mmCIF file of C-alpha atoms in Angstrom:
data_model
loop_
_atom_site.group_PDB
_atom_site.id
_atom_site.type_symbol
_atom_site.label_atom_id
_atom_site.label_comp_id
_atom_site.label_asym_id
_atom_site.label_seq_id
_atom_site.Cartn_x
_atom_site.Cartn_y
_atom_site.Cartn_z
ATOM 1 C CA UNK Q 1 1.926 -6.228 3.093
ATOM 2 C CA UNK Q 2 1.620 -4.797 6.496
ATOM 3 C CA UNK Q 3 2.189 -1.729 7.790
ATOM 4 C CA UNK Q 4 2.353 -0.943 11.691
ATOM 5 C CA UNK Q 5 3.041 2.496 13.438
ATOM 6 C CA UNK Q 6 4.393 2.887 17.174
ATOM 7 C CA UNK Q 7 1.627 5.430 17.260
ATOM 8 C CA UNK Q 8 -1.990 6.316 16.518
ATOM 9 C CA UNK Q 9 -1.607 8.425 13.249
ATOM 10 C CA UNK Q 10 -3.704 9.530 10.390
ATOM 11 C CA UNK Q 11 -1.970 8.173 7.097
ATOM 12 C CA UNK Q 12 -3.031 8.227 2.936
ATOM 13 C CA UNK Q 13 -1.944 5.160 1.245
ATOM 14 C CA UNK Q 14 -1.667 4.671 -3.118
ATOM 15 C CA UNK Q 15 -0.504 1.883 -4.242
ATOM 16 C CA UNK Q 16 0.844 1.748 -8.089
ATOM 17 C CA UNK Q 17 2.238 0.579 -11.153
ATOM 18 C CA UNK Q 18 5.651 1.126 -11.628
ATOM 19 C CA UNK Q 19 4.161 3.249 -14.591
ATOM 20 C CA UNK Q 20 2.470 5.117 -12.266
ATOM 21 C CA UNK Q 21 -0.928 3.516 -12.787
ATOM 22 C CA UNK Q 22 -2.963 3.813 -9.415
ATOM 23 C CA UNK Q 23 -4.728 0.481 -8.498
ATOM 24 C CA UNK Q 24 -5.574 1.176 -4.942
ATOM 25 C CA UNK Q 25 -6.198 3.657 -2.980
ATOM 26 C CA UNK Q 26 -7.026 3.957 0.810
ATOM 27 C CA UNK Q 27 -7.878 6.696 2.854
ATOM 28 C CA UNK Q 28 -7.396 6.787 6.167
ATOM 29 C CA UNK Q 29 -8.582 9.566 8.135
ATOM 30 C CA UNK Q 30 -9.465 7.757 11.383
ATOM 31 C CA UNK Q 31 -6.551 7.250 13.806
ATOM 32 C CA UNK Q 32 -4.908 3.748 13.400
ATOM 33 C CA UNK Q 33 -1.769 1.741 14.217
ATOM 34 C CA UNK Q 34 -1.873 -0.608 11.175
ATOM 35 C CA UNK Q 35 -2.976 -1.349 7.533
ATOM 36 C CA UNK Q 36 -2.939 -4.612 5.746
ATOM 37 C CA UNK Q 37 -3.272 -4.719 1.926
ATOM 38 C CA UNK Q 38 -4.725 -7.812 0.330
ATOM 39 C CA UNK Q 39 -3.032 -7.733 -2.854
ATOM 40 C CA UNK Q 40 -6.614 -6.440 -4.673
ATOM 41 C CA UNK Q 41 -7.036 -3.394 -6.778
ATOM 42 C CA UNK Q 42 -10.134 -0.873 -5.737
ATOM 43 C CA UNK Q 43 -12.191 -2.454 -8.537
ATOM 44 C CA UNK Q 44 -12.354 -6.097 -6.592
ATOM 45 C CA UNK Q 45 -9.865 -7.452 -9.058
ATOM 46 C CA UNK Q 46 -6.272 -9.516 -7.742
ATOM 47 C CA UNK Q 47 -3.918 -6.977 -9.151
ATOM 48 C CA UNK Q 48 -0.941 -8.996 -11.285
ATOM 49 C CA UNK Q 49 2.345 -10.096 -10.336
ATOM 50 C CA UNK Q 50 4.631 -7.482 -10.934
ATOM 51 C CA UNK Q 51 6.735 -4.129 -9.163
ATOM 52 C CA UNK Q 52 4.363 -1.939 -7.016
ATOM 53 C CA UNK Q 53 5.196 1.621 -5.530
ATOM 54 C CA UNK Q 54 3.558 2.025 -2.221
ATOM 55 C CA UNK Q 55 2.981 5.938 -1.383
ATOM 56 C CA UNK Q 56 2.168 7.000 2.153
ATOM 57 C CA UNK Q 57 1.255 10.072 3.360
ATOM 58 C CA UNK Q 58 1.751 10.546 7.267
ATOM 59 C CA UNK Q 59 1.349 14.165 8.585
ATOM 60 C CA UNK Q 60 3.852 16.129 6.728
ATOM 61 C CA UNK Q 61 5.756 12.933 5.691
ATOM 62 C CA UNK Q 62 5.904 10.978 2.387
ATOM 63 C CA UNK Q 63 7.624 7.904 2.534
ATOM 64 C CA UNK Q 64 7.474 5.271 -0.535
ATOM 65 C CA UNK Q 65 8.461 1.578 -1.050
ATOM 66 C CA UNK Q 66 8.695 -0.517 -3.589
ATOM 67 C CA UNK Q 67 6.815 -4.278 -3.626
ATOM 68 C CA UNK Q 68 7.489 -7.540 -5.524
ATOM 69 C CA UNK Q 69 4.083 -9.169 -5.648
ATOM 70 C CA UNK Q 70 4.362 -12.845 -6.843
ATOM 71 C CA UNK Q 71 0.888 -13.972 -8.217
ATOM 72 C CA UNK Q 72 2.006 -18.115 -8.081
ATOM 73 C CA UNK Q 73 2.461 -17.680 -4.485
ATOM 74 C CA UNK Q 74 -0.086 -14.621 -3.134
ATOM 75 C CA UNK Q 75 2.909 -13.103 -1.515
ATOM 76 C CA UNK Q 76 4.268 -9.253 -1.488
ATOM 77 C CA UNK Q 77 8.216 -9.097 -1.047
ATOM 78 C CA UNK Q 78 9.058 -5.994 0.279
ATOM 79 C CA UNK Q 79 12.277 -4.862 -1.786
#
């Protein structure tokens, strides 16, 4: 998944189990406008099909989402 911002901001992103099992994480303290995840963990592995709860942390802001990623077709549906 992709995420693009209309500004330069500083932003966290955890992505995780529906359990609550964190697979990635990616700090971000530089200014950017985007972030692309691959669909791999932080341990070089292709993390399983399956529900995913993206966390980001923008300034004062928390926003979350929740991601289908299908493993037969390397895709992440954003739900």
């Amino acid at each position: 998944f992709a995420i693009i911002l209309y500004k330069n901001s500083s932003f966290d992103i955890e992505i995780s189990t529906i359990n609550g099992k964190k697979i990635s994480i990616f700090p971000t303290k530089q200014d950017k406008k985007s972030f692309t995840w691959d669909g791999y963990t932080d341990y070089g592995k292709r993390a399983g099909k399956g529900l995913y709860i993206v966390i980001i942390r923008m300034d004062t802001h928390i926003f979350t989402q929740k991601i289908l990623l299908s493993e037969s077709s390397l895709k992440v549906i954003t739900i």
